Amino acid sequence: MSTTAAAARPQVSFWQIWNMCFGFLGLQFAFGLQNANVSRIFQALGANIDAIPVLWIAAPLTGLLVQPLVGHYSDRTWNRLGRRRPYFLTGAILASLALILMPRSPALWAAAGLLWILDASINIAMEPFRAFVGDNLAPAQRPTGYAMQSFFIGVGAVVASMMPWILTRAGVSNDGVIPDSVRLSFDVGAGVLAVAMLWTIVSTREYPPDQLHRFADATPDSEAVRPGSAAHAQRIGLAWLSAGLAAAAIIWKLHQDQQLYVLSGGMTAWGALKLLYGGRPPKNLPSQLVRDIEDMPDRMRQLVPVQFFAWLALFAMWIYTTPGVTRTHFHAMTANDASYNEGANWVGVLFGAYNGFAALAAIVIPLLVRRIGLARSHGVNLFLGAAGLASFPFVHDPDWLLLPMLGVGFAWASIVSLPYALLADSVPSRKMGVYMGIFNFFIVIPQILAALVLGLVVRGVLGGEPIYALVVGGASFVVAGLCALRVR
């Protein structure tokens, strides 16, 4: 038996980390355009406020399928481009095309379909990016790598979110159903995405799998996994299946919103998968994914509620800031009102502001981490985001809405960096991609919940005032922060 000691993963330079993360500039440019403008496009094409969350739902449903599959296959990919980079290229091409087409949608159904394609394409490229940093950086450098991603997320999104406002100030028309300022913004975004992703693809390298798994810091497959956690899979599966069918029956009996069938269907489908594949040795892709979910490392389990409630807050903000601010602060009751486009452009500025604050926070957060640790730092930042969102109904001057975005910026910078730094050290190196994809379930599931339930809450509980959905988001940030303090 060989007694050769495993090699340490090499430290890399600042500029190598820069190149490794530069593609995130383009990804977040695309994501920022999507978040700041899709609700606006939907309303301009005739969607009412109650329908907007439903129109968003195609995107997360796609992500729920795409992310674990991309993670699973990228763990097993090796060709001339490497392990993760083939997915960067594929996602960048598809997302760039979707960006060009979306603001030229002739009808609401076309815009909804293009959102589906755009979000799936961004997921194809984004999911392996998280694993890419985990693959190529030693544990001591991973917080720096994820903070660098956070910096590029902030820089990319600040420009993307403000792009229609900037172009309007430069003389581009802001009139029409979908203004030229929005169309040109998406064209610029397609170019930025393609260039940034190509930069990372051509300027970086990846370790071959056999070398990657021999590093001394590579987490073994069995580490941090609870053996036997799948032993009661059949009983758990039956419980989920029964709950899903019961929920569907209640929705039918009480004549509730048919959108809720998506939730009951998801519960039923997960129960069926557990019954079919849970607790058995994996023999195919579905059974392997079920087993990987059952055997999640303990720290990943602790991070699940943190991710869930943090992203529920974010989706409340992304969906309802445009209708909330245009109605409450600019007094536009419909998308046809003269002040609507002015208010929608200002929301782009606000989104750009929180992303700009996030870029600055990415510099500050590593200093906070050194002082109080990863989990506590994340909790503090989430509490800052809660204060920001909850204050929206109480700030009457739209210019002063920039101040709450400072707290949101710190929360956003933390959400896209610290959970991944906490996670990367606890998952097996051979399963880095699939576990990053499974971890993203708890981004997608709250998005689905937000799309299905927040509309009912706004209409039935909040008096039809979308601005109060942001207060719900603030409360969700508080819960996420409390859960973060429990992570060990």
XYZ file of N, CA and C in Angstrom, residues 4-12 83 132-139 142 205-221 223 427-430 432:
126
model
N 2.406 7.436 0.382
C 2.628 8.810 -0.056
C 1.544 9.725 0.510
N 1.975 10.795 1.153
C 1.028 11.739 1.750
C 0.264 12.481 0.651
N -1.010 12.741 0.914
C -1.820 13.499 -0.044
C -1.293 14.919 -0.136
N -1.315 15.454 -1.350
C -0.804 16.805 -1.570
C -1.823 17.844 -1.106
N -1.315 18.976 -0.653
C -2.184 20.096 -0.300
C -2.638 20.800 -1.573
N -3.846 21.293 -1.559
C -4.350 22.041 -2.705
C -3.580 23.359 -2.792
N -3.027 23.681 -3.968
C -2.198 24.891 -4.066
C -2.990 26.167 -3.789
N -2.331 27.135 -3.156
C -2.895 28.474 -3.009
C -2.783 29.183 -4.363
N -3.751 30.030 -4.665
C -3.737 30.747 -5.935
C -3.657 32.247 -5.658
N -14.360 20.446 -16.395
C -15.436 19.806 -15.647
C -16.687 20.693 -15.571
N -17.332 25.285 -8.890
C -16.062 25.661 -9.509
C -15.109 26.265 -8.478
N -15.624 27.150 -7.632
C -14.800 27.744 -6.576
C -14.403 26.686 -5.559
N -15.359 25.836 -5.163
C -15.031 24.773 -4.222
C -13.998 23.811 -4.758
N -14.046 23.527 -6.057
C -13.074 22.626 -6.675
C -11.661 23.203 -6.674
N -11.547 24.490 -6.966
C -10.246 25.067 -7.296
C -9.555 25.816 -6.169
N -10.260 26.064 -5.083
C -9.655 26.808 -3.975
C -9.543 25.927 -2.732
N -8.446 26.102 -2.018
C -8.270 25.446 -0.729
C -9.264 26.028 0.271
N -9.616 25.278 1.333
C -10.602 25.784 2.300
C -10.294 27.174 2.829
N -11.512 29.732 0.199
C -12.895 29.696 -0.291
C -13.716 30.910 0.152
N -8.235 27.262 -15.422
C -8.070 25.830 -15.658
C -8.783 25.085 -14.537
N -8.953 23.784 -14.729
C -9.567 22.937 -13.705
C -8.676 21.725 -13.455
N -8.734 21.228 -12.223
C -7.987 20.018 -11.894
C -8.684 18.795 -12.469
N -7.944 17.870 -13.089
C -8.554 16.604 -13.493
C -9.149 15.897 -12.281
N -10.228 15.155 -12.463
C -10.895 14.543 -11.311
C -9.986 13.687 -10.439
N -9.083 12.900 -11.056
C -8.237 12.045 -10.224
C -7.310 12.862 -9.331
N -6.834 14.002 -9.827
C -5.991 14.871 -8.995
C -6.828 15.589 -7.939
N -8.015 16.045 -8.319
C -8.876 16.784 -7.405
C -9.224 15.949 -6.173
N -9.542 14.682 -6.380
C -9.999 13.849 -5.272
C -8.854 13.353 -4.397
N -7.593 13.562 -4.843
C -6.445 13.133 -4.031
C -5.931 14.233 -3.114
N -6.436 15.449 -3.240
C -5.959 16.516 -2.367
C -6.258 16.187 -0.913
N -5.359 16.628 -0.046
C -5.493 16.325 1.376
C -6.768 16.911 1.977
N -7.244 18.039 1.398
C -8.438 18.676 1.961
C -9.730 18.226 1.285
N -9.641 17.230 0.401
C -10.856 16.716 -0.246
C -11.668 15.933 0.781
N -12.907 16.341 1.004
C -13.751 15.683 1.995
C -14.145 14.300 1.496
N -13.887 13.232 2.265
C -14.299 11.895 1.828
C -15.807 11.793 1.676
N -16.242 10.835 0.864
C -17.671 10.666 0.621
C -18.450 10.422 1.911
N -17.711 11.477 5.034
C -17.554 12.456 6.102
C -18.773 13.355 6.209
N -18.975 19.130 2.212
C -19.505 18.165 1.247
C -18.364 17.405 0.580
N -18.595 16.149 0.202
C -17.542 15.367 -0.467
C -17.136 16.000 -1.790
N -15.845 15.967 -2.091
C -15.365 16.601 -3.320
C -15.960 15.957 -4.566
N -16.239 14.668 -4.514
C -16.816 13.988 -5.671
C -18.266 14.392 -5.913
N -19.439 17.656 -5.058
C -19.535 19.094 -4.881
C -20.639 19.681 -5.772
